[in-house]
Amino acid sequence: MSTKYSKIAAFTATFAAAALLLSACGGQPTGGGDGDSLSGPVTSDGSSTVAPLAEAAADQFRSVEAGINVTVATSGTGGGFKTFCAGETDISNASRPIKDEEAAECAANGIEFTEIVIANDGLAVVINSANDWAEDLTVEQLNTIWAPESEGVITNWNQVDPSFPDVPLALFGAGTDSGTFDYFTGAINGEEGAIRADYSPSEDDNITVQGVAGEPGGIGFFGLSYVEENADLIKAVTVNGVYPTVETVQDGTYTPLGRPLFIYVANTSYTDKPQVKAFVDYFVENAESIAEAALFVPLTPEQISTAAEELASLG
Amino acid sequence: MTTTVSTQGGPAVKPDRPTTSYFIGRPRYGEFAIRIFLRVAAGVTIFTTVGILVALAIPSIGFFAEVPFVEFLFGTRWAPRFADASFGVVPLVTATAWTTLLALLVAVPLGLGAAIFLAEYAKPWLRKVLKPILEVLAGVPTVVYGFFALQFVQSTVLREWLQLPTGAFSVLAAGLVMGVMIVPTIASISEDAMSAVPNALRQGSAALGANRMQTTLRVVIPAALSGIVAAIVLGVSRAVGETMIVAIAAGNQARLVANPLEQGQTMTGFIANAALGDSRVGSIEYDTLFAVGLLLFLITLLINFISIRFVRRFREAY
Amino acid sequence: MRTIGSAITGSIRGEHPIAGGGNGERRPAALIFLVLLWLSLLVAIGVLITLIVTIIVEGQGQFSWRLFTEYPASSPDRAGARPAILGSAWVIATTAVMTIPLGIAAAVHLEEFADKKNWFNRFVELNVQNLAAVPSIVYGLLALAFLSMLGVRDKNIVIGGALALSLLILPVIIIATREALRSVPSEIRQGSLALGATQWQTVWRQVLPSAVPGIATGSILALSRALGEAAPLLVLGALVFVSFDPNGILSGYTTLPIQIFNWTGRPQEGFHQLAAATSVLLLVLLVVMNGLAIFIRNKFQKRW
């Protein structure tokens, strides 16, 4: 009967049309513009702290070179290095320097890289905006709150200091793959990776913000840019009397939690893939404006010239 | 004479379909090939189940080589990625139990109520209108439910309106919304079961002077009981396996949840959150993912088997 | 259209064909029972309406063309869901191509050719029913393990997501197709065989064409379920900042549910509004798909 076949034909035609439409849509957007435009993927992975900076760079870069696909994943600094040293990513974002074991693994897999300092960061300790008793904390108090020995023991703010009110502690922070985690534990607890296990970890700093903002007794830690982004929900504390700002981070007075942020570029990706070269060049050359747009602490003048040298050594 | 009967005429064909092929005329090799393809296609389903078992079992074997069974099943500290690692899965299982329980507390009354109304009380036009509306509840993506749980139920209802002492995430918000999500599951299967009860029973009950409530409660529900139980068990299975609502709204701290206003991490929430990080194939973190996945699969397998047995019983009863 | 009032009094008066009516319906316990039943329906529907209203209200600030044309950005004022929309389209299309033929073939075998009394085939049936109820995240783990075994490095590719989703909805398609095949009366098959057709010819030329509306309905409903899934894709590493259109089955991608999840997790209110607006978009898409499925069923379904 013709009606049956016409129905089948109609369905097949619809599917085929949809498929054709998709392949048309899947093409590059808004044309190539001026003749010799680049295209191709640039993959980056790593720190959740550095990710907003990389995303801002990718954003701005797209207006310059529309055909290049930049992806930014956030598996944490450690996770990013694992994929980087396996040759799966072009750029690794890191909120701490590469460890010896990680560098050895890269070397074992033949991955040569160049380390570029791309911005500065103050690792901020944050509390809920309604918290008015803990606005100034010392490193010793932070250690009391976060040390491994405090697991299950220190559960209330008044245990940290008797003058604090009776409010339960709610701890949030970066997860174990995070460079922020390594840096914080190293600086506050004296040993990288040493921390009490009964806090809410996440590789995504946005979750930490939500957690601290939701609990009156909340306390967490992440990069300074997240503080500025969420100033209405949480606030940073002074550490040993110093409040984290662009100035105190750049001149080194915000210690021990001031730190540089890195991108690690795979040398072969840079030399072999023109789209990677274009992106990295853009990122480094415009590091200052990108950092300001993303609410990061920009590089000091000496850092800028060092970065330019590193970039030159790559090409 | 041959035993193939269809060429003879008369009441020869059996009531069910013939199961052997009648090769009349020239052999058709193309059809033979097609039938092999069909068989292979059906075999893909077996391959999927075997694949799931193998995919979950191999890393789990690696996991259990490092972590003893007893510690995994009965330990109460879940800290798999820390320097001082512990692999006790009890916190994850208790959080799952909490969300499932809360979901059932919502879904069973609402689902059964809706089912009873649709099966026993509603006029046909009302039924036609209400059933699809209930199905819409089943069609909302779980991400959207998760967003609703976090933004509205937790922030607005629990914290602003009811002023409950709770933080940014809670097991209660996730459980309540999950309950609403599985209402259609319980409602539709229960309603099928109740509709399958023969009208003769209802008429007999009415003839004896019962009103509809009495008929429903004392005749229809007991008759449809295995179907209703199957529906509830299936609802449990869906609640245990649900990921997005808990990943968004229940929090991600693996701890022993003692009160529903606290946050907690379920088995599915752990798998989702751990997958957001990075795990090298072969590392203990990668294996942990699959060990929890295996536990989840086995639990839902058990629940599904129980449910299927109940469904069979109620389908066969009439 | 009768009024709600007549529906209520009808419930009490017992205009339902079976039983009811009479003084017994007006006893207090029976009335309270009826009220409770109405209440449970109203609560369920009320929550649904609240959900829809909340997301529309929250997302209204972001309903603009930007949602369709822009890429995700670090600031909510410039962000859009374009890669998510295209990514969903790519993944669903690939899933459909992979799973619908396979599902129909498997169902045809199970329903038309397999010996139903054979224990192996009954085991396969049981297996399919069980697979339909496995949590979706387990399918993600399966795809993860499979791709790792093949040595695929970057698993966040369209074909990877499509693989996980195909396996997820395959049992649903098989079950729906079997129902559609069952609804074709056996007289059709017998007539065809009587005229000398082989079994395959019968299936291909008589049974399948008659079952097409049911199969189409079931497939569209299964695909709409796949459209809303996020958990299996998360396990494959889908949560990545994607600022380009997908351009092949080996391309990186993101989907609408993943994008919603991403934006929900951000603390800024602007991103929550974007998540709400995208949720509305997703719901509209699902309503359209389900409406299409129901339309096909009602319009083309044969009454035997």
mmCIF file with all atom_site columns, C-alpha atoms in Angstrom, chain B residues 14-15 17-18 20-21 28 31 34-35 37-39 41-42 44-46 48-49 51-52 55-56 109-110 113-114 116-117 119-123 125-126 129-130 133-134 136-137 139-141 143-145 147-148 150-152 180 183 199 202-203 206 211-214 217 237 241 243-244 247-248 268 271-272 275-276 281 286 289-290 293 296-297 300-301 304-305 308 312, chain C residues 1-3 6-7 11-12 14-16 18-20 24-25 27 29-30 33-34 37-38 40-41 43-45 47-48 50-51 54-55 58 102 105-106 108-109 111 113 116 123-124 126-131 133-135 137-139 141-142 144-145 148 167 170 174 189-190 193 198-201 228 230-231 234-235 239 257 260-261 264 269 272 275-276 279 282-283 286:
data_model
loop_
_atom_site.group_PDB
_atom_site.id
_atom_site.type_symbol
_atom_site.label_atom_id
_atom_site.label_alt_id
_atom_site.label_comp_id
_atom_site.label_asym_id
_atom_site.label_entity_id
_atom_site.label_seq_id
_atom_site.pdbx_PDB_ins_code
_atom_site.Cartn_x
_atom_site.Cartn_y
_atom_site.Cartn_z
_atom_site.occupancy
_atom_site.B_iso_or_equiv
_atom_site.pdbx_formal_charge
_atom_site.auth_seq_id
_atom_site.auth_comp_id
_atom_site.auth_asym_id
_atom_site.auth_atom_id
_atom_site.pdbx_PDB_model_num
ATOM 1   C CA . LYS B 1 14  ? -1.920  -22.785 15.232 1.00 0.00 ? 14  LYS B CA 1
ATOM 2   C CA . PRO B 1 15  ? -3.289  -19.767 17.157 1.00 0.00 ? 15  PRO B CA 1
ATOM 3   C CA . ARG B 1 17  ? 2.650   -17.485 15.310 1.00 0.00 ? 17  ARG B CA 1
ATOM 4   C CA . PRO B 1 18  ? 4.646   -20.133 13.536 1.00 0.00 ? 18  PRO B CA 1
ATOM 5   C CA . THR B 1 20  ? 9.916   -22.264 12.226 1.00 0.00 ? 20  THR B CA 1
ATOM 6   C CA . SER B 1 21  ? 10.527  -20.897 8.842  1.00 0.00 ? 21  SER B CA 1
ATOM 7   C CA . ARG B 1 28  ? 16.839  -17.225 0.395  1.00 0.00 ? 28  ARG B CA 1
ATOM 8   C CA . GLU B 1 31  ? 17.072  -13.578 4.605  1.00 0.00 ? 31  GLU B CA 1
ATOM 9   C CA . ILE B 1 34  ? 19.256  -10.769 7.968  1.00 0.00 ? 34  ILE B CA 1
ATOM 10  C CA . ARG B 1 35  ? 18.083  -13.140 10.613 1.00 0.00 ? 35  ARG B CA 1
ATOM 11  C CA . PHE B 1 37  ? 21.842  -9.770  12.118 1.00 0.00 ? 37  PHE B CA 1
ATOM 12  C CA . LEU B 1 38  ? 18.617  -9.672  14.126 1.00 0.00 ? 38  LEU B CA 1
ATOM 13  C CA . ARG B 1 39  ? 19.934  -12.278 16.467 1.00 0.00 ? 39  ARG B CA 1
ATOM 14  C CA . ALA B 1 41  ? 21.106  -7.185  17.648 1.00 0.00 ? 41  ALA B CA 1
ATOM 15  C CA . ALA B 1 42  ? 19.237  -8.986  20.387 1.00 0.00 ? 42  ALA B CA 1
ATOM 16  C CA . VAL B 1 44  ? 23.724  -6.639  22.143 1.00 0.00 ? 44  VAL B CA 1
ATOM 17  C CA . THR B 1 45  ? 21.512  -6.475  25.187 1.00 0.00 ? 45  THR B CA 1
ATOM 18  C CA . ILE B 1 46  ? 23.311  -9.409  26.707 1.00 0.00 ? 46  ILE B CA 1
ATOM 19  C CA . THR B 1 48  ? 25.485  -4.646  27.591 1.00 0.00 ? 48  THR B CA 1
ATOM 20  C CA . THR B 1 49  ? 24.775  -6.487  30.812 1.00 0.00 ? 49  THR B CA 1
ATOM 21  C CA . GLY B 1 51  ? 29.786  -5.339  29.690 1.00 0.00 ? 51  GLY B CA 1
ATOM 22  C CA . ILE B 1 52  ? 28.438  -3.581  32.747 1.00 0.00 ? 52  ILE B CA 1
ATOM 23  C CA . ALA B 1 55  ? 33.460  -2.990  33.411 1.00 0.00 ? 55  ALA B CA 1
ATOM 24  C CA . LEU B 1 56  ? 32.512  -2.678  37.058 1.00 0.00 ? 56  LEU B CA 1
ATOM 25  C CA . PRO B 1 109 ? 1.076   8.939   49.685 1.00 0.00 ? 109 PRO B CA 1
ATOM 26  C CA . LEU B 1 110 ? 0.931   11.245  46.693 1.00 0.00 ? 110 LEU B CA 1
ATOM 27  C CA . GLY B 1 113 ? -3.605  8.872   46.247 1.00 0.00 ? 113 GLY B CA 1
ATOM 28  C CA . ALA B 1 114 ? -3.361  9.896   42.625 1.00 0.00 ? 114 ALA B CA 1
ATOM 29  C CA . ILE B 1 116 ? -6.645  5.527   43.587 1.00 0.00 ? 116 ILE B CA 1
ATOM 30  C CA . PHE B 1 117 ? -8.339  8.649   42.365 1.00 0.00 ? 117 PHE B CA 1
ATOM 31  C CA . ALA B 1 119 ? -8.531  4.275   38.907 1.00 0.00 ? 119 ALA B CA 1
ATOM 32  C CA . GLU B 1 120 ? -11.617 4.414   41.104 1.00 0.00 ? 120 GLU B CA 1
ATOM 33  C CA . TYR B 1 121 ? -13.095 7.845   41.212 1.00 0.00 ? 121 TYR B CA 1
ATOM 34  C CA . ALA B 1 122 ? -12.259 9.868   38.155 1.00 0.00 ? 122 ALA B CA 1
ATOM 35  C CA . LYS B 1 123 ? -14.600 10.180  35.255 1.00 0.00 ? 123 LYS B CA 1
ATOM 36  C CA . TRP B 1 125 ? -12.573 12.641  30.610 1.00 0.00 ? 125 TRP B CA 1
ATOM 37  C CA . LEU B 1 126 ? -10.846 13.731  33.814 1.00 0.00 ? 126 LEU B CA 1
ATOM 38  C CA . VAL B 1 129 ? -6.651  15.041  31.216 1.00 0.00 ? 129 VAL B CA 1
ATOM 39  C CA . LEU B 1 130 ? -4.872  14.184  34.445 1.00 0.00 ? 130 LEU B CA 1
ATOM 40  C CA . ILE B 1 133 ? -0.178  15.942  33.350 1.00 0.00 ? 133 ILE B CA 1
ATOM 41  C CA . LEU B 1 134 ? 1.226   13.424  35.777 1.00 0.00 ? 134 LEU B CA 1
ATOM 42  C CA . VAL B 1 136 ? 4.893   15.462  32.576 1.00 0.00 ? 136 VAL B CA 1
ATOM 43  C CA . LEU B 1 137 ? 6.305   15.152  36.075 1.00 0.00 ? 137 LEU B CA 1
ATOM 44  C CA . GLY B 1 139 ? 9.485   13.937  31.812 1.00 0.00 ? 139 GLY B CA 1
ATOM 45  C CA . VAL B 1 140 ? 11.140  16.882  33.546 1.00 0.00 ? 140 VAL B CA 1
ATOM 46  C CA . PRO B 1 141 ? 14.912  16.394  33.321 1.00 0.00 ? 141 PRO B CA 1
ATOM 47  C CA . VAL B 1 143 ? 18.936  18.538  36.226 1.00 0.00 ? 143 VAL B CA 1
ATOM 48  C CA . VAL B 1 144 ? 15.980  20.903  36.276 1.00 0.00 ? 144 VAL B CA 1
ATOM 49  C CA . TYR B 1 145 ? 14.652  19.178  39.390 1.00 0.00 ? 145 TYR B CA 1
ATOM 50  C CA . PHE B 1 147 ? 18.114  23.302  40.122 1.00 0.00 ? 147 PHE B CA 1
ATOM 51  C CA . PHE B 1 148 ? 14.619  23.632  41.611 1.00 0.00 ? 148 PHE B CA 1
ATOM 52  C CA . LEU B 1 150 ? 18.711  23.997  45.305 1.00 0.00 ? 150 LEU B CA 1
ATOM 53  C CA . GLN B 1 151 ? 17.283  27.349  44.301 1.00 0.00 ? 151 GLN B CA 1
ATOM 54  C CA . PHE B 1 152 ? 13.719  27.138  45.481 1.00 0.00 ? 152 PHE B CA 1
ATOM 55  C CA . VAL B 1 180 ? 7.935   14.391  43.518 1.00 0.00 ? 180 VAL B CA 1
ATOM 56  C CA . VAL B 1 183 ? 5.289   10.087  41.950 1.00 0.00 ? 183 VAL B CA 1
ATOM 57  C CA . ASN B 1 199 ? -15.078 -5.087  37.972 1.00 0.00 ? 199 ASN B CA 1
ATOM 58  C CA . ARG B 1 202 ? -16.194 -3.998  42.817 1.00 0.00 ? 202 ARG B CA 1
ATOM 59  C CA . GLN B 1 203 ? -19.757 -4.740  41.866 1.00 0.00 ? 203 GLN B CA 1
ATOM 60  C CA . ALA B 1 206 ? -21.145 -2.430  46.074 1.00 0.00 ? 206 ALA B CA 1
ATOM 61  C CA . ASN B 1 211 ? -19.249 2.792   49.579 1.00 0.00 ? 211 ASN B CA 1
ATOM 62  C CA . ARG B 1 212 ? -16.361 3.441   47.259 1.00 0.00 ? 212 ARG B CA 1
ATOM 63  C CA . MET B 1 213 ? -13.878 4.129   49.968 1.00 0.00 ? 213 MET B CA 1
ATOM 64  C CA . GLN B 1 214 ? -14.610 0.825   51.596 1.00 0.00 ? 214 GLN B CA 1
ATOM 65  C CA . LEU B 1 217 ? -9.573  0.029   50.753 1.00 0.00 ? 217 LEU B CA 1
ATOM 66  C CA . SER B 1 237 ? 15.090  1.702   42.637 1.00 0.00 ? 237 SER B CA 1
ATOM 67  C CA . GLY B 1 241 ? 19.921  5.455   41.275 1.00 0.00 ? 241 GLY B CA 1
ATOM 68  C CA . THR B 1 243 ? 22.214  11.290  40.467 1.00 0.00 ? 243 THR B CA 1
ATOM 69  C CA . MET B 1 244 ? 21.645  14.868  39.401 1.00 0.00 ? 244 MET B CA 1
ATOM 70  C CA . ALA B 1 247 ? 24.722  16.038  43.105 1.00 0.00 ? 247 ALA B CA 1
ATOM 71  C CA . ILE B 1 248 ? 23.320  19.542  42.958 1.00 0.00 ? 248 ILE B CA 1
ATOM 72  C CA . THR B 1 268 ? 25.635  8.445   43.038 1.00 0.00 ? 268 THR B CA 1
ATOM 73  C CA . ILE B 1 271 ? 30.518  8.996   41.522 1.00 0.00 ? 271 ILE B CA 1
ATOM 74  C CA . ALA B 1 272 ? 29.412  12.228  39.881 1.00 0.00 ? 272 ALA B CA 1
ATOM 75  C CA . ALA B 1 275 ? 34.241  12.096  37.960 1.00 0.00 ? 275 ALA B CA 1
ATOM 76  C CA . LEU B 1 276 ? 34.555  15.884  37.943 1.00 0.00 ? 276 LEU B CA 1
ATOM 77  C CA . VAL B 1 281 ? 43.143  4.560   34.801 1.00 0.00 ? 281 VAL B CA 1
ATOM 78  C CA . TYR B 1 286 ? 39.730  5.268   39.474 1.00 0.00 ? 286 TYR B CA 1
ATOM 79  C CA . LEU B 1 289 ? 34.716  4.973   41.359 1.00 0.00 ? 289 LEU B CA 1
ATOM 80  C CA . PHE B 1 290 ? 33.928  1.529   40.006 1.00 0.00 ? 290 PHE B CA 1
ATOM 81  C CA . GLY B 1 293 ? 29.411  1.787   41.014 1.00 0.00 ? 293 GLY B CA 1
ATOM 82  C CA . LEU B 1 296 ? 25.142  0.652   43.406 1.00 0.00 ? 296 LEU B CA 1
ATOM 83  C CA . PHE B 1 297 ? 24.480  -1.703  40.504 1.00 0.00 ? 297 PHE B CA 1
ATOM 84  C CA . THR B 1 300 ? 19.505  -1.755  42.212 1.00 0.00 ? 300 THR B CA 1
ATOM 85  C CA . LEU B 1 301 ? 19.703  -5.200  40.596 1.00 0.00 ? 301 LEU B CA 1
ATOM 86  C CA . ASN B 1 304 ? 14.648  -4.666  40.394 1.00 0.00 ? 304 ASN B CA 1
ATOM 87  C CA . PHE B 1 305 ? 14.472  -8.425  40.680 1.00 0.00 ? 305 PHE B CA 1
ATOM 88  C CA . ILE B 1 308 ? 9.825   -7.882  38.599 1.00 0.00 ? 308 ILE B CA 1
ATOM 89  C CA . ARG B 1 312 ? 4.727   -11.130 37.407 1.00 0.00 ? 312 ARG B CA 1
ATOM 90  C CA . MET C 2 1   ? -15.751 20.992  28.664 1.00 0.00 ? 1   MET C CA 1
ATOM 91  C CA . ARG C 2 2   ? -17.395 20.266  31.949 1.00 0.00 ? 2   ARG C CA 1
ATOM 92  C CA . THR C 2 3   ? -16.425 22.239  34.956 1.00 0.00 ? 3   THR C CA 1
ATOM 93  C CA . SER C 2 6   ? -19.087 18.762  38.095 1.00 0.00 ? 6   SER C CA 1
ATOM 94  C CA . ALA C 2 7   ? -15.963 16.667  38.401 1.00 0.00 ? 7   ALA C CA 1
ATOM 95  C CA . SER C 2 11  ? -16.808 11.930  42.261 1.00 0.00 ? 11  SER C CA 1
ATOM 96  C CA . ILE C 2 12  ? -19.122 12.087  45.218 1.00 0.00 ? 12  ILE C CA 1
ATOM 97  C CA . GLY C 2 14  ? -20.438 8.270   41.762 1.00 0.00 ? 14  GLY C CA 1
ATOM 98  C CA . GLU C 2 15  ? -20.896 8.740   38.089 1.00 0.00 ? 15  GLU C CA 1
ATOM 99  C CA . HIS C 2 16  ? -17.995 6.431   37.579 1.00 0.00 ? 16  HIS C CA 1
ATOM 100 C CA . ILE C 2 18  ? -18.482 0.972   38.598 1.00 0.00 ? 18  ILE C CA 1
ATOM 101 C CA . ALA C 2 19  ? -20.060 1.046   41.999 1.00 0.00 ? 19  ALA C CA 1
ATOM 102 C CA . GLY C 2 20  ? -20.500 4.114   44.129 1.00 0.00 ? 20  GLY C CA 1
ATOM 103 C CA . GLY C 2 24  ? -22.591 5.603   51.810 1.00 0.00 ? 24  GLY C CA 1
ATOM 104 C CA . GLU C 2 25  ? -20.643 8.100   49.741 1.00 0.00 ? 25  GLU C CA 1
ATOM 105 C CA . ARG C 2 27  ? -20.394 9.511   55.229 1.00 0.00 ? 27  ARG C CA 1
ATOM 106 C CA . ALA C 2 29  ? -14.952 9.148   56.462 1.00 0.00 ? 29  ALA C CA 1
ATOM 107 C CA . ALA C 2 30  ? -15.648 8.687   52.783 1.00 0.00 ? 30  ALA C CA 1
ATOM 108 C CA . PHE C 2 33  ? -10.924 10.124  51.991 1.00 0.00 ? 33  PHE C CA 1
ATOM 109 C CA . LEU C 2 34  ? -12.039 11.792  48.788 1.00 0.00 ? 34  LEU C CA 1
ATOM 110 C CA . LEU C 2 37  ? -7.219  11.924  47.219 1.00 0.00 ? 37  LEU C CA 1
ATOM 111 C CA . TRP C 2 38  ? -7.919  15.242  45.573 1.00 0.00 ? 38  TRP C CA 1
ATOM 112 C CA . SER C 2 40  ? -2.606  14.344  46.723 1.00 0.00 ? 40  SER C CA 1
ATOM 113 C CA . LEU C 2 41  ? -3.325  15.065  43.085 1.00 0.00 ? 41  LEU C CA 1
ATOM 114 C CA . VAL C 2 43  ? -0.069  18.705  45.620 1.00 0.00 ? 43  VAL C CA 1
ATOM 115 C CA . ALA C 2 44  ? 1.670   16.776  42.861 1.00 0.00 ? 44  ALA C CA 1
ATOM 116 C CA . ILE C 2 45  ? 0.359   19.057  40.151 1.00 0.00 ? 45  ILE C CA 1
ATOM 117 C CA . VAL C 2 47  ? 4.615   21.253  42.721 1.00 0.00 ? 47  VAL C CA 1
ATOM 118 C CA . LEU C 2 48  ? 4.893   20.850  38.970 1.00 0.00 ? 48  LEU C CA 1
ATOM 119 C CA . THR C 2 50  ? 5.510   25.819  41.060 1.00 0.00 ? 50  THR C CA 1
ATOM 120 C CA . LEU C 2 51  ? 8.571   24.401  39.385 1.00 0.00 ? 51  LEU C CA 1
ATOM 121 C CA . THR C 2 54  ? 9.819   29.436  39.397 1.00 0.00 ? 54  THR C CA 1
ATOM 122 C CA . ILE C 2 55  ? 12.101  28.733  36.518 1.00 0.00 ? 55  ILE C CA 1
ATOM 123 C CA . GLU C 2 58  ? 13.959  33.333  37.526 1.00 0.00 ? 58  GLU C CA 1
ATOM 124 C CA . LEU C 2 102 ? 19.616  -1.741  16.627 1.00 0.00 ? 102 LEU C CA 1
ATOM 125 C CA . ALA C 2 105 ? 16.215  -5.212  14.985 1.00 0.00 ? 105 ALA C CA 1
ATOM 126 C CA . ALA C 2 106 ? 16.497  -6.694  18.460 1.00 0.00 ? 106 ALA C CA 1
ATOM 127 C CA . VAL C 2 108 ? 11.885  -7.856  15.791 1.00 0.00 ? 108 VAL C CA 1
ATOM 128 C CA . HIS C 2 109 ? 14.024  -10.833 16.621 1.00 0.00 ? 109 HIS C CA 1
ATOM 129 C CA . GLU C 2 111 ? 9.039   -10.788 19.006 1.00 0.00 ? 111 GLU C CA 1
ATOM 130 C CA . PHE C 2 113 ? 11.593  -14.991 15.276 1.00 0.00 ? 113 PHE C CA 1
ATOM 131 C CA . LYS C 2 116 ? 9.455   -17.737 23.323 1.00 0.00 ? 116 LYS C CA 1
ATOM 132 C CA . PHE C 2 123 ? 16.452  -14.728 29.962 1.00 0.00 ? 123 PHE C CA 1
ATOM 133 C CA . VAL C 2 124 ? 17.045  -12.086 27.304 1.00 0.00 ? 124 VAL C CA 1
ATOM 134 C CA . LEU C 2 126 ? 14.272  -10.491 31.683 1.00 0.00 ? 126 LEU C CA 1
ATOM 135 C CA . ASN C 2 127 ? 17.606  -8.912  30.942 1.00 0.00 ? 127 ASN C CA 1
ATOM 136 C CA . VAL C 2 128 ? 16.064  -6.164  28.858 1.00 0.00 ? 128 VAL C CA 1
ATOM 137 C CA . GLN C 2 129 ? 13.565  -5.376  31.591 1.00 0.00 ? 129 GLN C CA 1
ATOM 138 C CA . ASN C 2 130 ? 16.352  -5.171  34.104 1.00 0.00 ? 130 ASN C CA 1
ATOM 139 C CA . LEU C 2 131 ? 18.530  -2.971  31.926 1.00 0.00 ? 131 LEU C CA 1
ATOM 140 C CA . ALA C 2 133 ? 15.903  0.108   35.347 1.00 0.00 ? 133 ALA C CA 1
ATOM 141 C CA . VAL C 2 134 ? 19.677  0.376   35.807 1.00 0.00 ? 134 VAL C CA 1
ATOM 142 C CA . PRO C 2 135 ? 20.743  3.822   37.078 1.00 0.00 ? 135 PRO C CA 1
ATOM 143 C CA . ILE C 2 137 ? 25.230  6.778   35.825 1.00 0.00 ? 137 ILE C CA 1
ATOM 144 C CA . VAL C 2 138 ? 26.194  3.114   35.521 1.00 0.00 ? 138 VAL C CA 1
ATOM 145 C CA . TYR C 2 139 ? 25.905  3.469   31.743 1.00 0.00 ? 139 TYR C CA 1
ATOM 146 C CA . LEU C 2 141 ? 30.780  4.051   33.860 1.00 0.00 ? 141 LEU C CA 1
ATOM 147 C CA . LEU C 2 142 ? 30.310  1.401   31.188 1.00 0.00 ? 142 LEU C CA 1
ATOM 148 C CA . LEU C 2 144 ? 34.097  5.118   30.416 1.00 0.00 ? 144 LEU C CA 1
ATOM 149 C CA . ALA C 2 145 ? 35.500  1.619   30.820 1.00 0.00 ? 145 ALA C CA 1
ATOM 150 C CA . SER C 2 148 ? 39.490  3.339   28.271 1.00 0.00 ? 148 SER C CA 1
ATOM 151 C CA . LEU C 2 167 ? 23.013  1.873   25.598 1.00 0.00 ? 167 LEU C CA 1
ATOM 152 C CA . LEU C 2 170 ? 18.222  0.769   23.905 1.00 0.00 ? 170 LEU C CA 1
ATOM 153 C CA . ILE C 2 174 ? 13.190  -2.516  22.464 1.00 0.00 ? 174 ILE C CA 1
ATOM 154 C CA . ARG C 2 189 ? 0.813   -12.386 9.602  1.00 0.00 ? 189 ARG C CA 1
ATOM 155 C CA . GLN C 2 190 ? -1.146  -15.495 8.905  1.00 0.00 ? 190 GLN C CA 1
ATOM 156 C CA . LEU C 2 193 ? 2.144   -16.487 5.173  1.00 0.00 ? 193 LEU C CA 1
ATOM 157 C CA . THR C 2 198 ? 8.434   -16.045 3.996  1.00 0.00 ? 198 THR C CA 1
ATOM 158 C CA . GLN C 2 199 ? 8.548   -14.945 7.574  1.00 0.00 ? 199 GLN C CA 1
ATOM 159 C CA . TRP C 2 200 ? 10.966  -12.168 6.860  1.00 0.00 ? 200 TRP C CA 1
ATOM 160 C CA . GLN C 2 201 ? 8.893   -10.879 3.976  1.00 0.00 ? 201 GLN C CA 1
ATOM 161 C CA . GLY C 2 228 ? 17.477  15.305  29.471 1.00 0.00 ? 228 GLY C CA 1
ATOM 162 C CA . ALA C 2 230 ? 23.380  14.474  32.325 1.00 0.00 ? 230 ALA C CA 1
ATOM 163 C CA . ALA C 2 231 ? 24.812  11.883  34.698 1.00 0.00 ? 231 ALA C CA 1
ATOM 164 C CA . LEU C 2 234 ? 29.448  13.780  33.540 1.00 0.00 ? 234 LEU C CA 1
ATOM 165 C CA . VAL C 2 235 ? 31.328  10.579  34.117 1.00 0.00 ? 235 VAL C CA 1
ATOM 166 C CA . LEU C 2 239 ? 32.045  19.389  32.340 1.00 0.00 ? 239 LEU C CA 1
ATOM 167 C CA . PRO C 2 257 ? 21.595  19.540  30.835 1.00 0.00 ? 257 PRO C CA 1
ATOM 168 C CA . ILE C 2 260 ? 22.448  23.880  33.260 1.00 0.00 ? 260 ILE C CA 1
ATOM 169 C CA . PHE C 2 261 ? 24.406  21.871  35.817 1.00 0.00 ? 261 PHE C CA 1
ATOM 170 C CA . THR C 2 264 ? 23.685  26.075  38.686 1.00 0.00 ? 264 THR C CA 1
ATOM 171 C CA . GLU C 2 269 ? 22.893  35.048  40.616 1.00 0.00 ? 269 GLU C CA 1
ATOM 172 C CA . HIS C 2 272 ? 21.355  30.981  38.077 1.00 0.00 ? 272 HIS C CA 1
ATOM 173 C CA . ALA C 2 275 ? 20.391  28.156  34.171 1.00 0.00 ? 275 ALA C CA 1
ATOM 174 C CA . ALA C 2 276 ? 16.693  28.854  34.634 1.00 0.00 ? 276 ALA C CA 1
ATOM 175 C CA . SER C 2 279 ? 15.895  24.946  31.698 1.00 0.00 ? 279 SER C CA 1
ATOM 176 C CA . LEU C 2 282 ? 15.027  22.414  27.479 1.00 0.00 ? 282 LEU C CA 1
ATOM 177 C CA . LEU C 2 283 ? 11.487  21.917  28.759 1.00 0.00 ? 283 LEU C CA 1
ATOM 178 C CA . LEU C 2 286 ? 10.873  18.204  25.460 1.00 0.00 ? 286 LEU C CA 1
#
